[in-house]
XYZ file of C-alpha atoms in Angstrom:
684
model
C 57.991 49.665 18.106
C 61.196 47.562 18.347
C 63.629 49.255 15.924
C 65.541 45.965 15.506
C 62.492 44.562 13.793
C 62.386 45.589 10.129
C 59.493 47.841 9.252
C 57.442 46.344 6.488
C 53.960 45.986 5.191
C 52.750 42.531 4.339
C 49.429 41.698 2.725
C 47.848 38.486 3.879
C 44.458 36.962 3.051
C 42.597 33.881 4.187
C 40.391 32.060 1.688
C 37.630 30.029 3.298
C 35.803 26.950 2.056
C 36.626 27.577 -1.610
C 34.722 30.894 -1.354
C 36.248 34.215 -2.394
C 35.066 35.953 0.794
C 38.092 37.568 2.395
C 39.436 40.330 4.584
C 42.626 42.037 3.493
C 45.151 42.537 6.289
C 48.013 45.006 6.308
C 50.669 44.304 8.950
C 52.784 47.093 10.390
C 55.189 46.237 13.213
C 54.341 42.521 13.073
C 54.504 39.947 10.296
C 51.174 38.164 10.703
C 52.787 34.798 11.358
C 52.609 35.089 15.135
C 50.521 32.060 16.230
C 48.161 34.039 18.463
C 47.516 36.581 15.699
C 47.028 33.942 12.992
C 44.514 32.069 15.139
C 42.567 35.248 15.948
C 42.438 36.312 12.296
C 41.261 32.857 11.290
C 38.424 33.191 13.807
C 37.560 36.646 12.464
C 37.423 35.351 8.886
C 35.583 32.164 9.759
C 32.940 33.851 11.891
C 32.260 36.934 9.786
C 32.884 35.573 6.261
C 33.393 39.213 5.346
C 34.532 40.525 1.969
C 35.788 43.904 0.857
C 37.113 44.808 4.322
C 40.659 46.085 4.810
C 42.250 46.068 8.254
C 45.640 47.487 9.199
C 47.143 45.864 12.272
C 49.688 48.185 13.856
C 51.999 47.709 16.815
C 53.367 51.053 17.981
C 55.646 51.795 20.928
C 55.997 48.072 21.466
C 56.083 46.858 25.041
C 59.583 45.293 25.121
C 59.287 42.890 28.070
C 59.228 39.095 28.029
C 56.152 37.230 29.246
C 56.786 35.584 32.613
C 59.949 37.438 33.567
C 60.219 39.191 36.924
C 60.079 42.976 36.896
C 60.441 45.140 39.986
C 58.447 48.340 40.447
C 58.526 50.373 43.639
C 60.326 47.519 45.347
C 57.622 44.936 44.501
C 58.345 41.925 42.272
C 55.770 41.297 39.538
C 55.462 38.622 36.868
C 55.387 40.444 33.559
C 52.637 40.345 30.961
C 52.665 42.952 28.154
C 50.321 45.887 27.849
C 47.430 44.351 25.910
C 45.144 47.340 25.528
C 44.085 48.246 22.007
C 42.200 50.773 19.885
C 40.145 50.446 16.705
C 39.521 53.369 14.364
C 38.361 53.754 10.807
C 35.552 54.301 8.338
C 33.867 51.460 6.483
C 35.399 49.429 4.869
C 38.907 50.433 6.054
C 39.862 50.023 9.717
C 42.992 50.157 11.856
C 43.755 48.179 15.011
C 46.540 49.655 17.165
C 48.165 47.942 20.142
C 51.486 47.799 21.980
C 51.948 44.021 21.691
C 50.903 41.026 19.637
C 48.738 40.071 22.616
C 46.934 43.388 22.262
C 46.399 42.715 18.556
C 44.924 39.252 19.238
C 42.659 40.456 22.043
C 41.648 43.456 19.950
C 40.327 41.135 17.258
C 38.153 39.330 19.803
C 37.052 42.632 21.305
C 35.837 43.648 17.843
C 33.959 40.364 17.437
C 32.302 40.693 20.848
C 31.733 44.357 21.613
C 31.283 45.694 18.069
C 30.041 42.887 15.807
C 27.932 41.069 18.419
C 29.428 37.577 18.733
C 28.934 36.220 22.262
C 31.309 33.513 23.482
C 29.165 32.558 26.456
C 30.432 29.014 27.069
C 33.245 26.810 25.706
C 30.582 24.961 23.702
C 28.202 27.802 22.933
C 28.785 30.826 20.728
C 25.828 33.112 20.021
C 26.120 34.696 16.576
C 24.383 37.888 15.512
C 21.510 37.509 13.060
C 23.198 40.031 10.818
C 26.797 41.239 10.919
C 26.976 45.003 10.582
C 30.397 46.569 10.167
C 30.214 50.144 11.516
C 30.308 53.085 9.143
C 32.592 54.846 11.603
C 34.549 53.009 14.250
C 36.113 54.453 17.397
C 36.450 51.639 19.910
C 39.118 51.150 22.550
C 39.548 48.788 25.438
C 42.048 48.128 28.202
C 42.243 45.394 30.845
C 41.484 46.286 34.439
C 44.208 43.837 35.500
C 47.620 42.731 34.247
C 46.731 39.052 34.485
C 43.127 37.896 34.562
C 41.639 34.464 34.158
C 40.228 31.361 35.807
C 41.105 28.600 38.233
C 39.205 25.392 37.442
C 38.727 23.734 40.817
C 39.272 20.193 39.652
C 39.384 18.832 43.182
C 35.685 18.687 42.290
C 34.381 16.375 39.507
C 33.679 19.185 37.030
C 33.154 19.334 33.273
C 36.897 19.113 32.494
C 38.382 17.333 35.512
C 38.962 13.997 33.783
C 40.048 15.534 30.486
C 42.755 17.539 32.236
C 44.120 14.511 34.092
C 43.803 11.757 31.528
C 44.792 12.114 27.859
C 42.977 8.853 27.093
C 39.627 10.181 28.271
C 37.249 10.505 25.279
C 37.781 13.802 23.480
C 40.177 14.945 26.210
C 42.456 17.169 24.148
C 39.642 18.699 22.109
C 37.714 19.608 25.270
C 40.783 21.237 26.834
C 41.600 23.100 23.624
C 37.998 24.266 23.407
C 38.295 25.799 26.883
C 41.582 27.557 26.093
C 39.965 28.978 22.957
C 37.039 30.205 25.088
C 39.493 32.004 27.369
C 41.146 33.767 24.453
C 37.866 34.678 22.784
C 36.868 36.352 26.040
C 40.281 38.066 26.207
C 41.642 36.227 29.233
C 45.367 35.638 29.644
C 45.736 33.149 32.497
C 44.301 29.841 33.621
C 45.141 27.080 36.084
C 43.615 23.964 37.600
C 44.137 21.576 40.521
C 46.394 18.607 39.847
C 45.453 15.502 41.838
C 47.819 12.815 43.090
C 45.768 10.120 41.320
C 47.271 11.275 38.007
C 49.438 8.877 36.000
C 52.453 11.185 35.812
C 54.280 9.586 32.878
C 51.144 9.358 30.757
C 50.061 12.873 31.770
C 53.305 14.751 31.118
C 53.022 14.979 27.283
C 49.361 15.929 27.698
C 50.310 18.711 30.094
C 53.016 19.944 27.743
C 50.549 20.034 24.872
C 48.018 22.138 26.806
C 50.684 24.538 28.112
C 52.289 24.935 24.683
C 48.919 25.612 23.085
C 48.077 28.147 25.793
C 51.311 30.000 25.034
C 50.608 29.928 21.314
C 47.322 31.675 22.065
C 48.858 34.272 24.390
C 47.641 32.664 27.621
C 49.803 31.951 30.664
C 49.216 28.581 32.338
C 49.539 27.426 35.918
C 48.921 24.289 37.912
C 47.651 24.163 41.488
C 49.513 21.745 43.770
C 50.303 21.514 47.482
C 53.286 21.186 49.704
C 51.604 18.354 51.612
C 47.834 18.936 51.675
C 46.010 15.760 52.662
C 42.419 16.549 51.636
C 40.679 15.867 48.335
C 43.593 13.994 46.726
C 45.575 17.172 46.139
C 48.942 16.599 44.447
C 51.689 16.693 47.086
C 55.214 17.920 46.444
C 56.425 15.629 49.211
C 55.100 12.631 51.135
C 55.719 11.755 54.754
C 57.118 8.554 56.186
C 56.336 5.694 55.578
C 55.263 6.617 52.032
C 58.699 8.071 51.359
C 62.059 7.892 53.115
C 63.618 10.669 51.058
C 64.203 14.101 52.492
C 61.428 16.566 51.890
C 63.761 18.811 49.889
C 64.798 15.932 47.611
C 61.154 14.981 47.039
C 60.246 18.568 46.179
C 63.051 18.764 43.625
C 61.987 15.477 42.031
C 58.330 16.588 41.923
C 59.329 19.856 40.287
C 61.278 17.951 37.669
C 58.180 15.887 36.889
C 55.910 18.935 36.741
C 58.198 21.048 34.590
C 58.120 18.552 31.756
C 55.654 21.265 30.719
C 56.703 24.909 30.758
C 54.263 26.138 33.418
C 54.260 29.871 34.073
C 53.086 29.409 37.666
C 52.794 26.851 40.384
C 50.014 27.867 42.756
C 51.093 26.068 45.916
C 48.923 25.363 48.956
C 51.069 25.318 52.114
C 48.373 24.307 54.628
C 47.597 20.698 55.501
C 43.837 21.251 55.123
C 41.236 23.990 55.411
C 41.225 25.332 58.988
C 44.525 23.469 59.623
C 47.773 25.418 59.937
C 50.926 24.782 61.923
C 54.479 23.540 61.087
C 55.568 27.085 60.374
C 59.308 26.455 60.749
C 59.192 23.492 58.376
C 57.141 25.415 55.819
C 59.534 28.368 55.949
C 62.487 26.062 55.257
C 60.796 24.231 52.398
C 59.433 27.455 50.962
C 62.970 28.617 50.214
C 63.781 25.380 48.375
C 60.581 25.602 46.379
C 60.860 29.253 45.371
C 64.574 29.271 44.520
C 64.442 26.007 42.531
C 61.344 27.063 40.609
C 62.775 30.470 39.764
C 66.414 29.602 39.099
C 66.142 26.170 37.475
C 62.807 26.405 35.671
C 62.357 30.169 35.113
C 58.875 29.926 36.550
C 56.957 31.489 39.404
C 55.314 30.560 42.686
C 52.135 31.941 44.172
C 50.237 30.968 47.298
C 46.987 32.038 48.877
C 45.495 33.570 51.968
C 42.341 31.739 52.927
C 39.233 33.419 54.208
C 39.616 31.621 57.553
C 40.797 34.164 60.121
C 43.950 33.273 62.135
C 42.055 32.794 65.414
C 39.897 30.078 63.811
C 42.788 27.985 62.508
C 43.549 24.608 64.062
C 47.288 24.507 64.702
C 49.805 27.311 65.049
C 48.802 29.499 62.126
C 48.075 29.513 58.423
C 50.675 30.002 55.709
C 52.731 33.076 56.589
C 53.613 35.594 53.906
C 56.656 37.380 55.294
C 57.465 40.945 54.308
C 60.926 40.476 55.847
C 61.928 37.403 53.853
C 63.591 38.491 50.603
C 62.968 35.107 48.967
C 59.317 34.921 50.007
C 58.686 38.350 48.474
C 59.047 36.699 45.048
C 55.924 34.677 45.849
C 52.618 36.207 44.798
C 49.527 35.817 46.936
C 45.937 35.042 46.020
C 43.497 36.712 48.405
C 40.789 34.069 48.503
C 37.128 34.676 49.274
C 34.337 32.136 49.003
C 30.776 31.813 47.755
C 28.669 34.737 46.545
C 29.712 37.334 49.109
C 31.727 40.443 48.266
C 34.592 42.035 50.163
C 32.346 44.866 51.302
C 29.214 42.891 52.229
C 28.288 43.384 55.867
C 26.993 39.794 56.075
C 29.087 36.822 54.971
C 28.423 34.128 57.618
C 30.822 31.486 56.294
C 34.032 29.848 57.518
C 33.385 31.151 61.043
C 33.317 34.764 59.817
C 30.856 37.610 60.156
C 32.038 39.096 56.851
C 35.169 39.428 54.702
C 36.412 42.781 55.953
C 39.465 41.140 57.535
C 40.562 39.567 54.244
C 40.079 42.931 52.515
C 42.543 44.445 54.983
C 44.948 41.578 54.261
C 44.696 42.343 50.554
C 45.456 46.023 51.116
C 48.466 45.130 53.263
C 49.903 42.554 50.852
C 49.399 44.898 47.910
C 52.031 47.174 49.439
C 54.714 44.475 49.615
C 54.159 41.760 46.972
C 52.218 40.834 43.838
C 48.547 40.245 44.655
C 45.798 38.322 42.897
C 42.224 38.746 44.055
C 40.821 35.225 44.082
C 36.996 35.013 44.511
C 34.568 32.302 43.449
C 31.912 32.031 40.758
C 30.468 28.818 42.240
C 31.285 26.771 45.342
C 29.578 23.357 44.857
C 29.511 20.890 47.809
C 26.224 21.813 49.597
C 25.906 25.491 48.758
C 24.787 26.410 45.239
C 24.745 24.304 42.062
C 24.695 21.034 44.030
C 21.498 21.840 46.001
C 20.663 23.189 43.357
C 20.156 26.939 43.589
C 21.026 29.706 41.143
C 22.406 32.456 43.373
C 22.244 35.741 41.484
C 24.306 37.764 44.017
C 27.354 36.035 42.568
C 26.965 38.539 39.718
C 26.672 41.685 41.822
C 29.317 40.471 44.266
C 31.912 39.704 41.614
C 31.323 42.999 39.795
C 31.550 44.960 43.035
C 34.844 43.264 43.893
C 36.298 43.794 40.410
C 35.613 47.522 40.544
C 36.962 47.740 44.097
C 40.156 45.899 43.146
C 40.665 48.177 40.163
C 40.168 51.218 42.396
C 42.731 49.878 44.895
C 45.245 48.992 42.123
C 45.199 45.251 42.778
C 47.155 44.013 39.740
C 45.627 40.582 39.029
C 42.279 38.769 39.155
C 41.737 34.999 39.270
C 38.271 33.427 39.498
C 37.756 30.092 41.261
C 35.291 28.282 38.971
C 33.364 25.181 40.066
C 30.834 24.252 37.395
C 28.980 26.002 34.557
C 25.573 24.358 34.326
C 22.349 25.704 35.891
C 23.163 29.219 34.727
C 26.603 29.537 36.327
C 28.218 29.957 32.903
C 26.759 33.496 32.981
C 28.868 34.331 36.035
C 32.150 33.224 34.427
C 31.296 34.878 31.134
C 30.325 38.136 32.847
C 33.519 38.158 34.934
C 35.605 37.689 31.798
C 33.935 40.663 30.116
C 34.070 42.842 33.252
C 37.834 42.372 33.401
C 37.974 44.882 30.511
C 36.860 48.510 30.378
C 35.840 49.820 26.991
C 34.455 52.816 25.178
C 32.630 52.934 21.853
C 32.261 56.173 19.918
C 33.523 58.098 22.929
C 30.970 56.622 25.345
C 32.460 54.586 28.175
C 30.719 51.315 28.918
C 29.317 51.155 32.462
C 29.223 47.524 33.681
C 26.106 46.106 35.339
C 25.417 42.777 37.068
C 22.750 41.753 34.549
C 24.292 43.166 31.403
C 24.674 39.672 29.966
C 20.892 39.697 29.471
C 20.818 42.578 27.006
C 24.144 41.412 25.538
C 22.162 38.379 24.361
C 19.445 40.676 22.981
C 16.801 39.935 25.578
C 14.501 42.834 26.314
C 14.976 45.470 28.970
C 11.857 44.058 30.642
C 13.582 40.691 31.019
C 16.650 42.421 32.407
C 14.550 44.386 34.895
C 12.829 41.203 36.036
C 16.198 39.561 36.716
C 17.444 42.680 38.476
C 14.445 42.408 40.776
C 15.183 38.724 41.346
C 18.770 39.605 42.213
C 17.644 42.302 44.674
C 15.178 39.869 46.228
C 17.872 37.235 46.697
C 20.274 39.798 48.107
C 17.655 40.911 50.629
C 16.481 37.472 51.749
C 19.266 34.999 50.979
C 22.068 37.462 51.706
C 21.138 40.229 54.138
C 18.580 38.160 56.086
C 20.757 35.062 55.710
C 17.933 32.820 54.556
C 20.630 30.554 53.150
C 21.032 29.295 56.722
C 17.989 27.135 55.886
C 18.291 26.763 52.110
C 21.821 25.371 51.967
C 22.011 21.641 52.512
C 23.736 20.495 55.683
C 27.399 19.728 55.217
C 29.283 17.047 57.152
C 30.687 19.398 59.791
C 27.205 20.772 60.499
C 26.228 17.311 61.727
C 29.519 16.080 63.221
C 29.745 17.078 66.872
C 33.516 16.574 67.272
C 34.486 19.089 64.555
C 31.581 21.435 64.034
C 33.454 24.098 62.092
C 31.240 26.301 59.943
C 31.798 26.371 56.197
C 28.527 27.772 54.864
C 25.495 29.590 56.315
C 23.621 27.566 58.934
C 21.300 28.191 61.883
C 22.635 28.762 65.396
C 21.190 25.371 66.349
C 21.402 21.901 64.857
C 18.298 20.381 63.310
C 18.777 17.351 65.552
C 18.408 19.642 68.572
C 15.445 21.400 66.982
C 13.697 18.044 66.467
C 14.402 16.602 69.904
C 15.356 19.154 72.554
C 14.441 22.630 71.330
C 12.719 25.051 73.676
C 9.468 26.780 72.886
C 11.114 30.184 72.420
C 13.431 28.870 69.714
C 10.608 27.057 67.923
C 8.519 30.214 68.086
C 11.360 32.202 66.513
C 11.863 29.606 63.781
C 8.153 29.733 62.984
C 7.735 33.508 63.084
C 11.054 34.461 61.472
C 12.634 31.610 59.506
C 9.479 30.052 58.112
C 7.902 33.427 57.389
C 11.010 34.489 55.454
C 11.062 31.247 53.473
C 7.416 31.711 52.516
C 7.891 35.392 51.665
C 10.879 34.624 49.475
C 9.032 31.811 47.703
C 5.922 33.927 47.057
C 7.823 36.953 45.784
C 10.275 34.973 43.656
C 7.524 32.831 42.189
C 5.604 35.954 41.162
C 8.721 37.156 39.355
C 9.146 33.724 37.751
C 5.579 33.887 36.416
C 6.323 37.301 34.942
C 9.598 36.044 33.445
C 7.776 33.111 31.882
C 5.323 35.492 30.206
C 8.157 37.725 28.956
C 10.036 34.810 27.397
C 7.204 32.458 26.388
C 7.430 33.331 22.688
C 11.201 32.933 22.501
C 12.767 29.780 21.082
C 14.698 27.524 23.453
C 17.602 29.721 24.492
C 20.048 30.241 27.376
C 17.221 32.066 29.150
C 15.281 28.796 29.341
C 18.065 27.286 31.434
C 18.173 30.390 33.611
C 14.404 30.363 34.119
C 14.319 26.712 35.180
C 17.236 27.198 37.571
C 15.405 30.130 39.164
C 12.260 28.001 39.460
C 14.291 25.381 41.310
C 15.668 28.051 43.650
C 12.138 29.198 44.507
C 10.960 25.631 45.048
C 13.957 25.014 47.279
C 12.663 27.646 49.719
C 9.162 26.168 49.603
C 10.455 22.640 50.145
C 12.693 23.648 53.046
C 9.774 25.375 54.741
C 7.876 22.088 54.593
C 10.662 19.981 56.104
C 11.303 22.528 58.870
C 7.576 22.540 59.623
C 7.757 18.741 59.831
C 10.640 18.989 62.308
C 8.643 21.362 64.510
C 5.660 19.035 64.338
C 7.864 16.102 65.367
C 9.141 17.990 68.424
C 5.596 18.881 69.435
C 4.322 15.353 68.744
C 1.840 16.484 66.104
C 1.961 13.297 64.000
C -0.729 14.262 61.504
C 0.875 17.648 60.870
C 4.260 15.999 60.397
C 2.841 13.595 57.814
C 1.073 16.467 56.055
C 4.244 18.540 55.727
C 6.328 15.590 54.538
C 3.734 14.687 51.917
C 3.736 18.269 50.710
C 7.558 18.297 50.624
C 7.591 15.157 48.473
C 5.141 16.737 46.009
C 7.342 19.824 45.710
C 10.425 17.640 45.186
C 8.725 15.787 42.346
C 7.806 19.117 40.806
C 11.443 20.170 41.080
C 12.619 16.953 39.433
C 10.615 17.856 36.340
C 12.774 20.967 35.956
C 15.938 18.960 36.623
C 15.017 16.480 33.891
C 14.458 19.319 31.421
C 17.753 20.947 32.337
C 19.658 17.676 31.874
C 18.467 17.433 28.284
C 20.514 20.514 27.468
C 23.687 19.959 29.490
C 26.586 21.031 27.283
C 28.697 17.990 28.105
C 27.557 14.371 28.310
C 24.764 14.446 30.873
C 25.576 11.087 32.410
C 29.202 12.158 32.860
C 27.974 15.166 34.843
C 25.460 13.378 37.079
C 26.158 9.628 37.113
C 28.199 7.522 39.482
C 31.515 6.810 37.768
C 35.250 6.648 38.232
C 36.840 9.988 39.043
C 40.354 11.187 39.760
C 38.738 13.205 42.562
C 37.513 12.081 45.977
C 33.968 11.957 44.584
C 32.860 8.857 42.582
C 30.358 10.759 40.436
C 29.910 13.975 38.447
C 29.350 17.291 40.185
C 25.633 17.287 39.312
C 25.023 13.911 40.956
C 23.029 15.385 43.863
C 20.741 17.566 41.711
C 19.948 14.591 39.461
C 17.680 13.123 42.143
C 17.380 16.220 44.347
C 19.249 14.111 46.853
C 19.545 16.742 49.575
C 15.816 17.478 49.403
C 14.983 13.771 49.779
C 17.536 13.378 52.581
C 15.933 16.230 54.550
C 12.528 14.585 54.211
C 13.908 11.295 55.526
C 15.819 12.986 58.356
C 12.576 14.550 59.560
C 10.536 11.382 58.973
C 12.955 9.015 60.729
C 14.575 11.451 63.171
C 18.027 10.496 61.882
C 20.647 13.238 62.098
C 24.076 11.648 61.873
C 26.409 12.963 59.183
C 26.576 9.487 57.607
C 22.805 9.108 57.194
C 22.054 8.879 53.446
C 25.482 10.409 52.892
C 26.958 10.716 49.406
C 30.345 11.773 50.807
C 33.318 9.419 51.124
C 34.478 11.334 54.182
C 37.711 9.438 54.772
C 38.716 9.830 51.152
C 37.847 13.539 51.150
C 39.831 14.412 54.286
C 42.755 12.248 53.246
C 42.559 9.258 55.571
């Protein structure tokens, strides 16, 4: 404890709604007026409405550092965040919460609410409350974070739930929606968040809004960052400098002016993209020069920090000289942290991850191990990808859960200090991935028994039966076997633009070795035979086995009221139907090649029937979207490159319909029935 701080005990009570229900707090080593502590105690009182409880909040051996300052350990520069572990002890009705910082006290209160009293903060707009609050007769509960800094990156290059609210203070309910998300972070004991700033922002209007969200984050014990680029052209990313003829100023002068605009708010981090676009490197000498300006100005003038990222694209697959270089020999660059970025559902140790021209992610794992010896590292995986891979198709991909847990435990084992999750939409069950990741970032024990994390632990955390959990574990294993190990996603993902554009056919997501245009018009008999006996058989097997599990899940949950499991069940039904539908359209393509007109018509008719069945589930899901449904799926103005919400394609099962029409009309160009404004997306 800081000896300069006077030791005192201060009694403080909250009275709620004119009712005498109260908890008595005794403060030792803090005064109870710290904003993050006051807010947490207000939540504890409001949610529990407890009376006759006495809690001593004690800070001992206080961690003396300042949030955001640079500390150097073993020659590596780290951005400091205090020890925020905590321990609860006591016998009803008198308890003690011990921590080494006010952050630990605040997070300890939310740990009590979640892991002891049973409140589940599953979504910014959904809190599940226990039917009955039972304070333990004897309490021995402790928890510590697996990482120093842990939180979420909202990928607002995509038109997500909060994209407009973060960019435009005049958007309806903008501040309340942002505040609601920050509160969700704190209630799940996260201490960092960031999001992508786009160059369509009205800077002068936005600056006070940004300051408000950063200030509130700090009041709640959360560090805040903003994701920008040096000069990335794609997806309207905010650029620190512009090229001629858009600006005649020197690049250094533009960077300094941009930093002045950004630091109207007291950001803890700028996460800066140095590449021009995905797969595009080059201009290494220029980037090295500008990097020094950026890092020194940010550190010395604004007392803030810079991080960058290593993409999953391997160096040999880059277009241009090379990707952003993190130099171990550059003393200035060593102050820049690095996010080791992986994509989609795959884990670092999966043997199969056929995305971004890779076989797997073993190379990026080696990069992480190397960088962890020389600079501050953040592991930076995804909980959803969007575009044409998961929630946009739509499919609920359960291996996101096992993959993220596997990576978290691996990173902890290898002493990776920080964890940042790339988040790209919460509907269709993907909220469970973010919520699970937030909880897995802590390790806890209750009454001496250490909690062992599991991919599907959210199920029993919401008081569903072990039978329901086992069913979902089987569904996860089935998806891992077929969609992951056998790479059935090569058929089930929708085709992205580069899959159908012959001049730049770089791979982003799983896809077959052939194009569907070739399969329909020029394929040889051997390939068609393999598609029929391998691909189509696997699609049918996956559908049959997953549908049997869906029937069982329906029986297990049929007597339950409408709950989060209803959303999960319908999303899984859609995933099964996706396999069945894709089998039909591939069969139609084979029939077209072999000039079997009646068979082609049969398969397309069957595909349409399946799509209509899927739309029934989509319509039911839309009734329970947490944010305005039309905002999520309708065409509308957006700060992003996409003139609609991120659930626009699922609203009509657009990709399913497009595949039917491609097969029917033998049209395979990337612009056929396209929803993508390609020029806008790539920055032309």
